[in-house]
CSV table of C-alpha atoms in Angstrom, one decimal:
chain,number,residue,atom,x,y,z
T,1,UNK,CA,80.3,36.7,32.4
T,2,UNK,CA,76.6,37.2,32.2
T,3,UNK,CA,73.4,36.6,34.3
T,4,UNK,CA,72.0,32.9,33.6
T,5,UNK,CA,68.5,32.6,31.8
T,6,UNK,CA,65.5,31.6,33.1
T,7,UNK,CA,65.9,28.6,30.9
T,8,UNK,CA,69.6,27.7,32.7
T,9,UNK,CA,67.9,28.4,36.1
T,10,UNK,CA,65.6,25.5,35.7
T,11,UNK,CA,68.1,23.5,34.4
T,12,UNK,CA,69.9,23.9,37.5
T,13,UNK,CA,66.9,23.3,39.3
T,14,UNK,CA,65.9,20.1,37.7
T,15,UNK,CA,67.1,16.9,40.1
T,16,UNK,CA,68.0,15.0,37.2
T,17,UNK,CA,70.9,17.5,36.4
T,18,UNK,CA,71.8,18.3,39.9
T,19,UNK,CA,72.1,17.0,43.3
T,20,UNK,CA,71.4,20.0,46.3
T,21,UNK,CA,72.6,19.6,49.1
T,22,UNK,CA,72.6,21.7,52.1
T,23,UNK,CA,75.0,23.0,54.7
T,24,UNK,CA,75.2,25.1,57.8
T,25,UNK,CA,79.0,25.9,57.4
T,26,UNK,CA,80.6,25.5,53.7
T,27,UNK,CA,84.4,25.1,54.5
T,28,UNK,CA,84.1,25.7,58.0
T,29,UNK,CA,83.0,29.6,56.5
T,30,UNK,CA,79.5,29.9,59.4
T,31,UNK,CA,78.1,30.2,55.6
T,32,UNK,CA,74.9,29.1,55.1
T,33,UNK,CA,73.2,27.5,51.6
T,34,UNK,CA,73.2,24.5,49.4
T,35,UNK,CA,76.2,22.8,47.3
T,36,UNK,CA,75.0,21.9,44.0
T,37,UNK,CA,76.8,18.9,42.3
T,38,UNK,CA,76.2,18.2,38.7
T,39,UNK,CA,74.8,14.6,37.6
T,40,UNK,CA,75.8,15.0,33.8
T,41,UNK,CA,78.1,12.5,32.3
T,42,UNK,CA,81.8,14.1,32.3
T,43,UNK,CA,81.3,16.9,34.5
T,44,UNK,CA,79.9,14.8,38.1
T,45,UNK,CA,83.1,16.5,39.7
T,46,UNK,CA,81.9,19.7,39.1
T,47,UNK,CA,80.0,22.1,41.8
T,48,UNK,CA,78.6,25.1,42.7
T,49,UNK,CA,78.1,26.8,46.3
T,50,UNK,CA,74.6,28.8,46.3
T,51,UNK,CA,74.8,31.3,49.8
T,52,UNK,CA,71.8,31.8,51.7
T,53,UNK,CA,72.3,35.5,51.3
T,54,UNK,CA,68.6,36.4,51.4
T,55,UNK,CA,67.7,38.9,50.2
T,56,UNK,CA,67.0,43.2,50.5
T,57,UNK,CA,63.7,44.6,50.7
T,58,UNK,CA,62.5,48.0,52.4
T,59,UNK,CA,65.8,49.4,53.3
T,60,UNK,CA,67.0,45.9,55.0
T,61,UNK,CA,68.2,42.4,54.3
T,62,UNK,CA,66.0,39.6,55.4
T,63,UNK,CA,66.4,36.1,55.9
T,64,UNK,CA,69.7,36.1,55.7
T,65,UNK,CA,71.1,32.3,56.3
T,66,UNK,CA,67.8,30.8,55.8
T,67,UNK,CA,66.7,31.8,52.6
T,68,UNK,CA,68.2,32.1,48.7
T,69,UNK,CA,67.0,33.9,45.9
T,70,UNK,CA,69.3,34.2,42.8
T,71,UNK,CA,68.2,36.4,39.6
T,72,UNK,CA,67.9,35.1,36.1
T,73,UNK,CA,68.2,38.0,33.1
T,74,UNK,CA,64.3,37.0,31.9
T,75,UNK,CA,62.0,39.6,32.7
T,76,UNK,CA,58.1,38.3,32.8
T,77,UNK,CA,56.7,39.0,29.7
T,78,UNK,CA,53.4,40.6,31.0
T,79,UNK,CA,54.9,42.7,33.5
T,80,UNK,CA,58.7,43.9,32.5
T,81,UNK,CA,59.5,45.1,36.4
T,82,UNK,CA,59.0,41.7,37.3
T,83,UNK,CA,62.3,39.1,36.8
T,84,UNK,CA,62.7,35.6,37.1
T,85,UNK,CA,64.4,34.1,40.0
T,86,UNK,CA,64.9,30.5,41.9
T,87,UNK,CA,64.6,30.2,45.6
T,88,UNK,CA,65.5,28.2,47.8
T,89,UNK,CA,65.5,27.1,52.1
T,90,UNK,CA,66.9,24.6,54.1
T,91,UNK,CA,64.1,22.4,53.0
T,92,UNK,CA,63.2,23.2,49.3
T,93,UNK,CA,64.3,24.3,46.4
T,94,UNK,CA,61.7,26.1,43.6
T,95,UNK,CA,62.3,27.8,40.2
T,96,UNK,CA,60.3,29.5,37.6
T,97,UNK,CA,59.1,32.3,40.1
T,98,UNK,CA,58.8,36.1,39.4
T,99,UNK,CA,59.7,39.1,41.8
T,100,UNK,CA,59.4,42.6,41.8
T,101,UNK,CA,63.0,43.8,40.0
T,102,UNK,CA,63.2,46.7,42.4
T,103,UNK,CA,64.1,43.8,45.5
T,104,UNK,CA,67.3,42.8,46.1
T,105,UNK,CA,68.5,39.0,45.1
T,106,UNK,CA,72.0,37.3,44.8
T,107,UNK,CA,73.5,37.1,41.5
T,108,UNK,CA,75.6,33.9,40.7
T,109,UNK,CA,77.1,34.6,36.7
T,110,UNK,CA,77.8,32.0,34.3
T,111,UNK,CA,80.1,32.4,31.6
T,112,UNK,CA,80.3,29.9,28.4
């Protein structure tokens, strides 16, 4: 197991691999966050659950339920204490953004 890339991040993130969709209650869990169904040829039975877990900043966790921020393993190249990360609410979904490293975001692993 291992953190995913920027690179795998983004591929996640791109609608023509994927299909996002969110719920209030995964499996009747009160969890909050998106289901993300792969589009590729073989593997269309395949999914992911993403939590809205938020994430922890100043001694707290905010925007827990609402909001999703999951960490790649790339660090920015100009700045080293900044990581990439995808983000996500209820009503969008963005990658290729950087945050400070010291901030607390979800990890989800990937193996090979």
């Amino acid at each position: 197991w291992r953190m995913p890339t920027r690179d795998e991040l983004l591929e996640l993130q791109n609608w023509n691999n994927c299909s996002w969709t969110w719920t209030e209650d995964y499996n009747e869990t009160g969890v909050a966050g998106y289901i993300v169904k792969s589009k590729k040829s073989g593997f269309e039975d395949k999914f992911i659950f993403l939590p809205a877990a938020g994430s922890y900043q100043n001694n707290s966790t905010i925007f827990v339920g609402t909001n999703g921020l999951y960490w790649s393993s790339s660090l920015n190249k100009s700045d080293p204490a900044i990581a990439w990360h995808i983000f996500f609410s209820s009503k969008e979904v963005k990658g290729n953004y950087s945050y400070w490293r010291p901030f607390g975001c979800s990890v989800r692993p990937v193996t090979e």
